[in-house]
Every structure is written in structure tokens, then in C-alpha cells.
mmCIF file of N, CA, C and O in Angstrom:
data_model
loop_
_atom_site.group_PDB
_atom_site.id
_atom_site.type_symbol
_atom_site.label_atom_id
_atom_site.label_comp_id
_atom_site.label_asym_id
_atom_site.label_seq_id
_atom_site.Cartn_x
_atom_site.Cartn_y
_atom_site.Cartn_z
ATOM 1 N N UNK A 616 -44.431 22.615 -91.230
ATOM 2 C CA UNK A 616 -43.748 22.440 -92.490
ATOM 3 C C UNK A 616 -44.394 23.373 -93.497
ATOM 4 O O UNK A 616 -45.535 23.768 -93.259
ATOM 5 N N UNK A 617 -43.796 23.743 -94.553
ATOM 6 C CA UNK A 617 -44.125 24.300 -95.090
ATOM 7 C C UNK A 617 -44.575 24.058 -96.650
ATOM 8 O O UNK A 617 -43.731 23.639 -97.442
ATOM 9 N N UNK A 618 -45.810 24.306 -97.047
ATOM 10 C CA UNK A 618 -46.277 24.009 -98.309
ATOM 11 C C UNK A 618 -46.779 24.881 -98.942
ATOM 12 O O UNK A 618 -46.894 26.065 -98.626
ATOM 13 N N UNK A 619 -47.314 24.042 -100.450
ATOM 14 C CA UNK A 619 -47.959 25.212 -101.231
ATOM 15 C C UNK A 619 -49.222 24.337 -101.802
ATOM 16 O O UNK A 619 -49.013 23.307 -102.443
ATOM 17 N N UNK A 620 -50.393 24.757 -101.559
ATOM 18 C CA UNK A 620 -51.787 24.199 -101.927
ATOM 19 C C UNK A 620 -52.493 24.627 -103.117
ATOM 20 O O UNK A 620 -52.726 25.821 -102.932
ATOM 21 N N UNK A 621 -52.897 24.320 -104.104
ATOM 22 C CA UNK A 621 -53.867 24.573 -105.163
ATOM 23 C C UNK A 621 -55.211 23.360 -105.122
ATOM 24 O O UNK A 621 -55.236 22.307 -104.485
ATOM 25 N N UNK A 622 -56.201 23.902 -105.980
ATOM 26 C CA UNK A 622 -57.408 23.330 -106.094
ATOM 27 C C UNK A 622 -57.390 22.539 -107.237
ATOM 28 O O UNK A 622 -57.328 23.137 -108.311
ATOM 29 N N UNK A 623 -57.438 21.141 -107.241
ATOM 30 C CA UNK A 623 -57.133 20.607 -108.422
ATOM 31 C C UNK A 623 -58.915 19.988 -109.170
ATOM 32 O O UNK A 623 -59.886 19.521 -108.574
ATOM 33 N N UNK A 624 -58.728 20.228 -110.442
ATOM 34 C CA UNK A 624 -59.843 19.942 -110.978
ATOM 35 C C UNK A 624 -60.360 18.312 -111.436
ATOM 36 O O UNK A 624 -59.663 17.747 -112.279
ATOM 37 N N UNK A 625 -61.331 17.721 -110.990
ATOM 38 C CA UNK A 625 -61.438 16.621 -111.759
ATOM 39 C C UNK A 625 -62.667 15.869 -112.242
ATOM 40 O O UNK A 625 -63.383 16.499 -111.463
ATOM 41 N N UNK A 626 -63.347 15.237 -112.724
ATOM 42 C CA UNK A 626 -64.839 14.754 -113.305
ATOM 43 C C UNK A 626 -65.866 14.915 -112.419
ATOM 44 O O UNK A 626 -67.033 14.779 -112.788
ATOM 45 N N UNK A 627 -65.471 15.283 -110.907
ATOM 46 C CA UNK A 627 -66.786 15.487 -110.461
ATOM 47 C C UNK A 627 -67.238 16.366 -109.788
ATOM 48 O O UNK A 627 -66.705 16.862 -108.795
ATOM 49 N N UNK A 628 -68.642 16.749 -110.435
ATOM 50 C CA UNK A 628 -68.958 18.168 -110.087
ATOM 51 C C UNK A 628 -69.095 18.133 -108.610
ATOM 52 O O UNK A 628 -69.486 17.225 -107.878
ATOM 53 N N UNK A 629 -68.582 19.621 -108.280
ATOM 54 C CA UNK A 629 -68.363 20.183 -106.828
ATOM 55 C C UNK A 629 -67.230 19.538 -105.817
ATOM 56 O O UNK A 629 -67.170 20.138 -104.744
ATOM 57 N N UNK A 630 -66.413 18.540 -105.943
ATOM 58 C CA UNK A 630 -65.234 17.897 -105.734
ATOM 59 C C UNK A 630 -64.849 18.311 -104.851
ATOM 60 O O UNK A 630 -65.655 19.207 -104.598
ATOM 61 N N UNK A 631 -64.024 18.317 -104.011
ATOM 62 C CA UNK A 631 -63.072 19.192 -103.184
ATOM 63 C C UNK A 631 -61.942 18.498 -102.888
ATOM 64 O O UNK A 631 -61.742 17.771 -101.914
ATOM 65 N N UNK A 632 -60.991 18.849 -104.068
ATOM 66 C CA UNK A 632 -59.807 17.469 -103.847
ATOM 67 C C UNK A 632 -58.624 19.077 -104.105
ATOM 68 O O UNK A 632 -58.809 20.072 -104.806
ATOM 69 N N UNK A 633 -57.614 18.750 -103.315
ATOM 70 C CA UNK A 633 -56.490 19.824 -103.456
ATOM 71 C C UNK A 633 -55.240 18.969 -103.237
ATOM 72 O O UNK A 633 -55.039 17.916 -102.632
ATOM 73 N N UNK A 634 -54.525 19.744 -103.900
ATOM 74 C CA UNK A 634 -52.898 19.120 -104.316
ATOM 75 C C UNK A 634 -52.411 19.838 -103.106
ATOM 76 O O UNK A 634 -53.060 20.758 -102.609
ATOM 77 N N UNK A 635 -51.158 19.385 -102.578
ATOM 78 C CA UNK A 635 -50.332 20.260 -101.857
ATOM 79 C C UNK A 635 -48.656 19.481 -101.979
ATOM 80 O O UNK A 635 -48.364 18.298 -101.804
ATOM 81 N N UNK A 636 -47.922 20.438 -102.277
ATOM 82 C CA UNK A 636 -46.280 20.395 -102.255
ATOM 83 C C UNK A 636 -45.652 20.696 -100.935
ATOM 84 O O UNK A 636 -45.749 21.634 -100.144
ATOM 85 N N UNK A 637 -45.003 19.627 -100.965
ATOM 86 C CA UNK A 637 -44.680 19.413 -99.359
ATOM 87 C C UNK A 637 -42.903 19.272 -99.715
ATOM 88 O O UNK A 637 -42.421 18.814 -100.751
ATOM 89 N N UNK A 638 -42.151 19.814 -98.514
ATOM 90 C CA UNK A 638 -40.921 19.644 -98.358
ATOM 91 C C UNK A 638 -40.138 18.322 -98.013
ATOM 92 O O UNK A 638 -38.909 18.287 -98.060
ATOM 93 N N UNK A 639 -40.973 17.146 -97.635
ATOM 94 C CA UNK A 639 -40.653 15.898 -97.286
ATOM 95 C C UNK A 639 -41.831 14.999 -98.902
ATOM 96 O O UNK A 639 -42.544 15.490 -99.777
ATOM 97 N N UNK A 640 -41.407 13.451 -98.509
ATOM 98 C CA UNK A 640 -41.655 12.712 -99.819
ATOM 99 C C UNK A 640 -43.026 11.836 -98.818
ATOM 100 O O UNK A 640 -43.101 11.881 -97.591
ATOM 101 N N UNK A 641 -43.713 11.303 -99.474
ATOM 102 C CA UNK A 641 -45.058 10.485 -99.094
ATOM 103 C C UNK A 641 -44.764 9.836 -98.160
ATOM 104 O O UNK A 641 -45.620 9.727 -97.281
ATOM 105 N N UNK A 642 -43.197 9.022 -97.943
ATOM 106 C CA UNK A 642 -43.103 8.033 -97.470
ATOM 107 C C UNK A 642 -42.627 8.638 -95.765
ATOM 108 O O UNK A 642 -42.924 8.128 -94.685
ATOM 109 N N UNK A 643 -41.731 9.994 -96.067
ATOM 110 C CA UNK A 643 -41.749 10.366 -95.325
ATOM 111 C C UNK A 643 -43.074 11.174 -94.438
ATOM 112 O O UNK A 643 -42.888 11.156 -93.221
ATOM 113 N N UNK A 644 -44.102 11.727 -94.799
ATOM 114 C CA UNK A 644 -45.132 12.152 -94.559
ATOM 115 C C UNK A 644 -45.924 11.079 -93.579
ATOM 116 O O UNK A 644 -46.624 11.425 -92.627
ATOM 117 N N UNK A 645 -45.636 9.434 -94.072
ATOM 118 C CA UNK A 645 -46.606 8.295 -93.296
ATOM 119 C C UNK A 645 -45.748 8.313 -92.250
ATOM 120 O O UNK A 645 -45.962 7.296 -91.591
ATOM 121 N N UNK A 646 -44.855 8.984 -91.752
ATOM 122 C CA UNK A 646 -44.363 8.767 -90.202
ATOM 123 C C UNK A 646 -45.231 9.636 -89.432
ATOM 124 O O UNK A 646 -45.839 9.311 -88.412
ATOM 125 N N UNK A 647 -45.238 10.805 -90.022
ATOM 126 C CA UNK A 647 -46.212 11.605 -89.250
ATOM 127 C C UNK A 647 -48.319 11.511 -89.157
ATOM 128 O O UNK A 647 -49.202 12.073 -88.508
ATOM 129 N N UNK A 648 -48.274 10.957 -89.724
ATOM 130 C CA UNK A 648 -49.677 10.247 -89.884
ATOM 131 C C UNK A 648 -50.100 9.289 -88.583
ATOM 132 O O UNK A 648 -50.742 8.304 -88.949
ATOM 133 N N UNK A 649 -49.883 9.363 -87.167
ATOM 134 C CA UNK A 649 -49.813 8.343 -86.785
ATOM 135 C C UNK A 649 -51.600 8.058 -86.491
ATOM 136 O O UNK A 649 -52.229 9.094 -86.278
ATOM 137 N N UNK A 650 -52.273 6.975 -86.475
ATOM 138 C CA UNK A 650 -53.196 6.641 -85.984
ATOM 139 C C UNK A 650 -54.685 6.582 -87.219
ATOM 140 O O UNK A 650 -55.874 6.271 -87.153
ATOM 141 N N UNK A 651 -53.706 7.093 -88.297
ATOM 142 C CA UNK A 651 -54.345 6.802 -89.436
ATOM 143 C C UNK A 651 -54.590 5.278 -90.580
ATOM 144 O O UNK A 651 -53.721 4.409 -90.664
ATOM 145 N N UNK A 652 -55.527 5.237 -91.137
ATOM 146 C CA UNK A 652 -55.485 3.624 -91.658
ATOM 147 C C UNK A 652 -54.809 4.100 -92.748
ATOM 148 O O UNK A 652 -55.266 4.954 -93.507
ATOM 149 N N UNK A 653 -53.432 3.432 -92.886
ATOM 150 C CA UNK A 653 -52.577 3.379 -94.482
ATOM 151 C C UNK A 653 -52.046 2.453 -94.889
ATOM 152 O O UNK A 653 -51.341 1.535 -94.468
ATOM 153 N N UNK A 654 -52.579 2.879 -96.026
ATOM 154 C CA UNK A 654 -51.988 1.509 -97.227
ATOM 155 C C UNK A 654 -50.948 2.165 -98.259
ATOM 156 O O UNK A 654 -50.834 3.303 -98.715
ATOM 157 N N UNK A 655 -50.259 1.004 -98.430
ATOM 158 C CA UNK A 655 -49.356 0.861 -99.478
ATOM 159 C C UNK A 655 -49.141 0.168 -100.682
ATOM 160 O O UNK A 655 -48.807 -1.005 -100.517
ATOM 161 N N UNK A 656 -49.238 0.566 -101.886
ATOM 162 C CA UNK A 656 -49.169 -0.439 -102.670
ATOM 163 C C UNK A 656 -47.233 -0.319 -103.384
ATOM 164 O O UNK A 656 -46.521 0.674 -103.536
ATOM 165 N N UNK A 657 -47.023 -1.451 -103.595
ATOM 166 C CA UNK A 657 -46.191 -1.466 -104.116
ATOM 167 C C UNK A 657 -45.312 -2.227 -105.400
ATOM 168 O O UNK A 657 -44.153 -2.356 -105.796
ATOM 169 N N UNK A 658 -47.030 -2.723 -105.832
ATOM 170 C CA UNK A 658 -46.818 -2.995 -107.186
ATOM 171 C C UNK A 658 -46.720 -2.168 -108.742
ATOM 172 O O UNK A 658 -46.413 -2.561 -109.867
ATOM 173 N N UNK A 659 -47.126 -0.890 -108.207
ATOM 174 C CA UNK A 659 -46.503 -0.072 -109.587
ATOM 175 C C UNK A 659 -45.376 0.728 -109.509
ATOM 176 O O UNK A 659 -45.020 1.478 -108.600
ATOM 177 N N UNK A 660 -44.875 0.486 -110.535
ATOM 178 C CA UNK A 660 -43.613 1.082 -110.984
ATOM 179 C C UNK A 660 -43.732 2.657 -110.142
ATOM 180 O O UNK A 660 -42.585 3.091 -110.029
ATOM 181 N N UNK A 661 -44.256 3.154 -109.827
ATOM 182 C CA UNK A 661 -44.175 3.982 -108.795
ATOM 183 C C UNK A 661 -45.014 3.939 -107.860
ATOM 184 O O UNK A 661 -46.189 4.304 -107.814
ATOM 185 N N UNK A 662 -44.262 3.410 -107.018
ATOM 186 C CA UNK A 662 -45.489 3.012 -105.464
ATOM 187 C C UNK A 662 -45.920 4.082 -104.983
ATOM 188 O O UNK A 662 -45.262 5.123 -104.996
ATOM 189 N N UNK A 663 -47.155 3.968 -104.463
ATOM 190 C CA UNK A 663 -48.219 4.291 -103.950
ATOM 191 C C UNK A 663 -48.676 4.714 -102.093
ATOM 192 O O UNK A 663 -48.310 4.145 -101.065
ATOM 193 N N UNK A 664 -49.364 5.618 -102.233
ATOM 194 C CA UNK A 664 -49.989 5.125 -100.350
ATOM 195 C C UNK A 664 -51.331 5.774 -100.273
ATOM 196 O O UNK A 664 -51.267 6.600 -101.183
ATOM 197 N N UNK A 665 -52.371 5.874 -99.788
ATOM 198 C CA UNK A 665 -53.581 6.390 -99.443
ATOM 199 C C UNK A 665 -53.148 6.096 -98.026
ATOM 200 O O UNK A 665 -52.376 5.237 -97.597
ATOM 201 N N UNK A 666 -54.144 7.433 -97.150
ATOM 202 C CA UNK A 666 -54.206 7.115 -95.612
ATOM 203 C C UNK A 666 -55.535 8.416 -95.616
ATOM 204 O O UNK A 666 -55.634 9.566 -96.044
ATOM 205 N N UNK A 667 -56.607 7.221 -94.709
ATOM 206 C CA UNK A 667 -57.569 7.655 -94.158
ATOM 207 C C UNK A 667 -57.634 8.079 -92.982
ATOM 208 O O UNK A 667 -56.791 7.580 -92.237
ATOM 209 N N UNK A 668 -58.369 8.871 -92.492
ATOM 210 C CA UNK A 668 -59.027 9.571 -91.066
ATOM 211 C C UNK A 668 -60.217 9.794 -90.970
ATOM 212 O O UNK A 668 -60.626 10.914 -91.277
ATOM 213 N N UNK A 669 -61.094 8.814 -90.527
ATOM 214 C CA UNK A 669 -63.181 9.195 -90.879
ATOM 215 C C UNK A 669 -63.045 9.278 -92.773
ATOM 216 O O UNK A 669 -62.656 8.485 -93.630
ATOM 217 N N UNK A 670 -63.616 10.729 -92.791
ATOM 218 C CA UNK A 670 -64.007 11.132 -94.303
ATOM 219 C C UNK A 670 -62.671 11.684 -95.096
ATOM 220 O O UNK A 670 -62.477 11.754 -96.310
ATOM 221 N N UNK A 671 -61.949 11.993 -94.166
ATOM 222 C CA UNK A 671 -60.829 12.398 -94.996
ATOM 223 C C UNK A 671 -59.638 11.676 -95.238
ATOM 224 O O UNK A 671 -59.162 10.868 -94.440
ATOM 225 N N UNK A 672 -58.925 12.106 -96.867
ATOM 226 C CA UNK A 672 -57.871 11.013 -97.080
ATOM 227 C C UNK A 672 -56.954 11.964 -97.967
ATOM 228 O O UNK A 672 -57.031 12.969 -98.673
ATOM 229 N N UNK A 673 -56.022 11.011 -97.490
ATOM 230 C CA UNK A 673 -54.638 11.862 -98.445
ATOM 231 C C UNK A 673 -54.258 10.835 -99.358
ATOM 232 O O UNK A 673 -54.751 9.724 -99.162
ATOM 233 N N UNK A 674 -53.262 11.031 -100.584
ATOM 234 C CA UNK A 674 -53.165 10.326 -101.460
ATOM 235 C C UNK A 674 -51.716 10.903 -101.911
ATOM 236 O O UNK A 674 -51.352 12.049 -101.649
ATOM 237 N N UNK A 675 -50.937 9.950 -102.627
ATOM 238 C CA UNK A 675 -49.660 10.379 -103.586
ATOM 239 C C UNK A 675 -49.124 9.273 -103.334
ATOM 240 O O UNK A 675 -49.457 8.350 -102.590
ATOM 241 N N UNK A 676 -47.893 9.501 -104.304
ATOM 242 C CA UNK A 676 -46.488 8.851 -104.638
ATOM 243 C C UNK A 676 -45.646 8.286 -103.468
ATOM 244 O O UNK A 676 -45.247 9.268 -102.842
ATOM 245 N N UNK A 677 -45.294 7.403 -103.017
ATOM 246 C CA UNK A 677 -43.881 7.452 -101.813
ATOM 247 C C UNK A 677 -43.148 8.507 -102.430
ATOM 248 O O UNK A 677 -43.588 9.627 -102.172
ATOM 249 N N UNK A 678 -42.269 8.463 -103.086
ATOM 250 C CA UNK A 678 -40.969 9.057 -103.489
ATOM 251 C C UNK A 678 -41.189 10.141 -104.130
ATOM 252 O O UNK A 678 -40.268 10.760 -104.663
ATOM 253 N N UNK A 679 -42.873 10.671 -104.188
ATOM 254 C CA UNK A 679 -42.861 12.481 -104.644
ATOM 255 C C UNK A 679 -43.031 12.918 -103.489
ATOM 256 O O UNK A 679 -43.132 12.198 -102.495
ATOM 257 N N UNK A 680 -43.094 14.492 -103.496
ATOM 258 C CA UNK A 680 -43.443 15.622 -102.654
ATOM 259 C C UNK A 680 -44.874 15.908 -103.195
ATOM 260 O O UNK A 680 -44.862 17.113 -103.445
ATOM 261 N N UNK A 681 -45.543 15.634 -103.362
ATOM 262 C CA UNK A 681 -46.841 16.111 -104.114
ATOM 263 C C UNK A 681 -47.690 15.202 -103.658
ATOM 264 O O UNK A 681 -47.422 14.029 -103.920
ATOM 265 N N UNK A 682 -49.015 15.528 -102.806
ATOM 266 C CA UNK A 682 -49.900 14.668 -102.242
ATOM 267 C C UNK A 682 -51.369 15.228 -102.535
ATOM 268 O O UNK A 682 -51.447 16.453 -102.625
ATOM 269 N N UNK A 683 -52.372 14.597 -102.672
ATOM 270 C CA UNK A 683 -53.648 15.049 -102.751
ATOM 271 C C UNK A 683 -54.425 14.789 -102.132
ATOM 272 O O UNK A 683 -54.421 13.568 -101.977
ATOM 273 N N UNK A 684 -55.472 15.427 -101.427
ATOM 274 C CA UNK A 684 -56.448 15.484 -100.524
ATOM 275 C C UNK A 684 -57.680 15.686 -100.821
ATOM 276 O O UNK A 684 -58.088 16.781 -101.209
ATOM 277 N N UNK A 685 -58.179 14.989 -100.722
ATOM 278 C CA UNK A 685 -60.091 14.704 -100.276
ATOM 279 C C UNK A 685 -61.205 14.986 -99.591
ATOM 280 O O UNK A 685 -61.799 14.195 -98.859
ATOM 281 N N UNK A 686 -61.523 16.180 -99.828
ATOM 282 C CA UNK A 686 -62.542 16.615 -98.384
ATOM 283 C C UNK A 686 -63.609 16.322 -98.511
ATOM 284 O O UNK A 686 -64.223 16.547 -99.553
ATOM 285 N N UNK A 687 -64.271 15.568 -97.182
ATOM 286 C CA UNK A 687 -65.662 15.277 -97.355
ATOM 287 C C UNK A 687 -66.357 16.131 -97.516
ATOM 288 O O UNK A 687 -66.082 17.034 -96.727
ATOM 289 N N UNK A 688 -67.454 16.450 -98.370
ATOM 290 C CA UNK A 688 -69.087 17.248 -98.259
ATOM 291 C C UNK A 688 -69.112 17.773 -97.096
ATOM 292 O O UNK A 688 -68.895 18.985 -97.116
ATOM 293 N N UNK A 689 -69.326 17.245 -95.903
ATOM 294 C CA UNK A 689 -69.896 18.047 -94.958
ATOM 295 C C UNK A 689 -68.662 18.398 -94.212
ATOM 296 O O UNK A 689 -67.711 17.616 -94.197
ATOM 297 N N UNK A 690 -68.635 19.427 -93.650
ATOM 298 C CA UNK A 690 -67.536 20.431 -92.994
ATOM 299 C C UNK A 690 -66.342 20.137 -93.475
ATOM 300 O O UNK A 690 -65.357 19.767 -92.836
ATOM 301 N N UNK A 691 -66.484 20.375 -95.058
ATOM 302 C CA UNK A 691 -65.186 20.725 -95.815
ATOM 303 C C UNK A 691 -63.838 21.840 -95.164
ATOM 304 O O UNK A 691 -62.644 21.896 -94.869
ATOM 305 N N UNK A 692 -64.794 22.408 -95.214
ATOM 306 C CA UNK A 692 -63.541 23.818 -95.158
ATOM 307 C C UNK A 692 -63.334 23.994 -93.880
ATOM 308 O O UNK A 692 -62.468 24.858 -93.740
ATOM 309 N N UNK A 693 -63.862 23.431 -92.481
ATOM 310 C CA UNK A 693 -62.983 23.078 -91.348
ATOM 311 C C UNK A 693 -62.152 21.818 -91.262
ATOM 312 O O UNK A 693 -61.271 21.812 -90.402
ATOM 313 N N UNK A 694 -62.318 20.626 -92.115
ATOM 314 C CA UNK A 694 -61.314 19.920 -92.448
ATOM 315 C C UNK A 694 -59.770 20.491 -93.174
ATOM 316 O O UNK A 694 -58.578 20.319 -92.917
ATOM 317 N N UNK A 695 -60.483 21.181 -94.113
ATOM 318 C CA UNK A 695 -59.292 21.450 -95.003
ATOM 319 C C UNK A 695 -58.436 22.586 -93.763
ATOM 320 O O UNK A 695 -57.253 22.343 -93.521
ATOM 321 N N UNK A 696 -59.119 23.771 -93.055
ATOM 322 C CA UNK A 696 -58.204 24.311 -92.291
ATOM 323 C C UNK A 696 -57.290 23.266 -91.014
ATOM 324 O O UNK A 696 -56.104 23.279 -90.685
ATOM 325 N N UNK A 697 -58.087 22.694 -90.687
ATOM 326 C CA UNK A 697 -57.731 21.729 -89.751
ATOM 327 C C UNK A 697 -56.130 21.216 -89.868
ATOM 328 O O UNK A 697 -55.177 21.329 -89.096
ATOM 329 N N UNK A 698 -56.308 20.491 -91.430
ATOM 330 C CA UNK A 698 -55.268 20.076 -92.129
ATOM 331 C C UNK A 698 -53.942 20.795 -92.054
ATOM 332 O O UNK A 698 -52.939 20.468 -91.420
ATOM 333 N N UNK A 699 -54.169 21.959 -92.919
ATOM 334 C CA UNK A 699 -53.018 22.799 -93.239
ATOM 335 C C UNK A 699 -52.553 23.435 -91.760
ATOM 336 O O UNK A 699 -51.332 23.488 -91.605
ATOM 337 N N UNK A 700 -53.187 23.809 -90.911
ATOM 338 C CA UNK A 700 -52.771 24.122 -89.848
ATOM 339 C C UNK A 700 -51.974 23.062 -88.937
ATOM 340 O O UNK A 700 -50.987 23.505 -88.349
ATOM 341 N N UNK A 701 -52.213 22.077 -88.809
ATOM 342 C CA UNK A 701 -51.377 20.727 -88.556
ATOM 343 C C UNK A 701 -50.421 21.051 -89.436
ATOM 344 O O UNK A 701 -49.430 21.434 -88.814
ATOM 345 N N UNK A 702 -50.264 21.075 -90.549
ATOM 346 C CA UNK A 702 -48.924 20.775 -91.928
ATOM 347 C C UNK A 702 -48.236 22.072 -91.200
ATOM 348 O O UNK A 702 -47.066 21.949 -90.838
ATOM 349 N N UNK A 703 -48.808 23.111 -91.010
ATOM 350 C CA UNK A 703 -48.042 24.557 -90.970
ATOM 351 C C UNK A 703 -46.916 23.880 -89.486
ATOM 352 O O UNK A 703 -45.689 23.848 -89.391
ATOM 353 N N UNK A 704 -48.073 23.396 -88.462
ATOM 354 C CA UNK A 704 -47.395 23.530 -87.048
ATOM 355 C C UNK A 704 -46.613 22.030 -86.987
ATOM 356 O O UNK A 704 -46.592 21.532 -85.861
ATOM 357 N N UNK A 705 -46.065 21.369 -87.905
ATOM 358 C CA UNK A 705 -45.809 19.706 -87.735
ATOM 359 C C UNK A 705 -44.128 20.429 -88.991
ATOM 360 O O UNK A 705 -43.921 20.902 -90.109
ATOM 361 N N UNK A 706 -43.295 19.967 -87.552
ATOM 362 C CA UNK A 706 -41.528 20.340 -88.487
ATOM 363 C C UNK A 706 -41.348 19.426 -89.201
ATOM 364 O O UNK A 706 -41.723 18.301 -88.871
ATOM 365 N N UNK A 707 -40.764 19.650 -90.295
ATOM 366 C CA UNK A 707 -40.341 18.380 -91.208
ATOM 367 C C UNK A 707 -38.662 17.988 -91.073
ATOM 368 O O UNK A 707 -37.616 18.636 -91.074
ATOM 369 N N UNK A 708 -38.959 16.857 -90.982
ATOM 370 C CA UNK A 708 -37.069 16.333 -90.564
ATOM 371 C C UNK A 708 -36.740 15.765 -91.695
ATOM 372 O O UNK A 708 -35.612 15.295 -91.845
#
């Protein structure tokens, strides 16, 4: 599938949290997640999902295209390739 990734900034120093715009919506995204721990909330006016894997987690909206990601400290940047290379090679229906 195809996306677009930026580095998003936030209160804590050295962070490694990145946005990515995705062609499918959150809710659709938790089909392809399989074997991951996810939650849902669906008490705010715009529901919610987190889904973990070990250190890493994704985050957003059900009903946006816009999700954010969490890389642990240690072997960040083979997580984060890890990731996008899955997103690149995973079709979106």
C-alpha cells in the first residue's frame, strides 16, 4: 500500500514517533494487523485504536487515514524499515 511518512514532533526529547497517511482508514488497517494486541476505545466522539507488537505500537482514529507510530530506543530504524516495507508490500482492499 501506499503511503506518505513524516517525523512528527512532540515533548520528548529524542522521541521517535512518525505519522503516516495511509490509503485505507484505522479500522480498516486492524484487519491487517493480525496477531497483534488491539484495543479499541469507543467512547470518544471519535473512536480510537492502539495495537502493540513487543516495543512497537501504532496509534490513530478508526475512521481517519492518518496513524502514528512509536519506535522503541533500541533498533529504531530497523523497526521503522521493517514497518514501511510491510506497508509498501501489504495491498490495500
Amino acid at each position: 500500500m501506499k503511503y506518505r511518512c513524516k517525523k512528527v514532533e512532540n515533548c520528548f526529547a529524542g522521541a521517535r514517533t512518525y505519522e503516516y497517511e495511509l490509503p485505507v482508514t484505522g479500522q480498516k488497517l486492524l484487519a491487517y494487523l493480525k496477531g497483534w494486541d488491539i484495543r479499541e476505545n469507543h467512547k470518544f466522539r471519535r473512536p480510537v485504536f492502539s495495537a502493540k507488537q513487543g516495543a512497537l505500537e501504532i496509534k490513530g482514529i478508526l475512521a481517519a487515514c492518518v496513524i502514528k507510530v512509536n519506535y522503541p530506543a533500541a533498533g529504531w530504524e530497523y523497526e521503522k524499515e521493517r514497518l514501511e516495507r510491510w506497508l509498501a508490500e501489504t495491498e490495500a482492499r
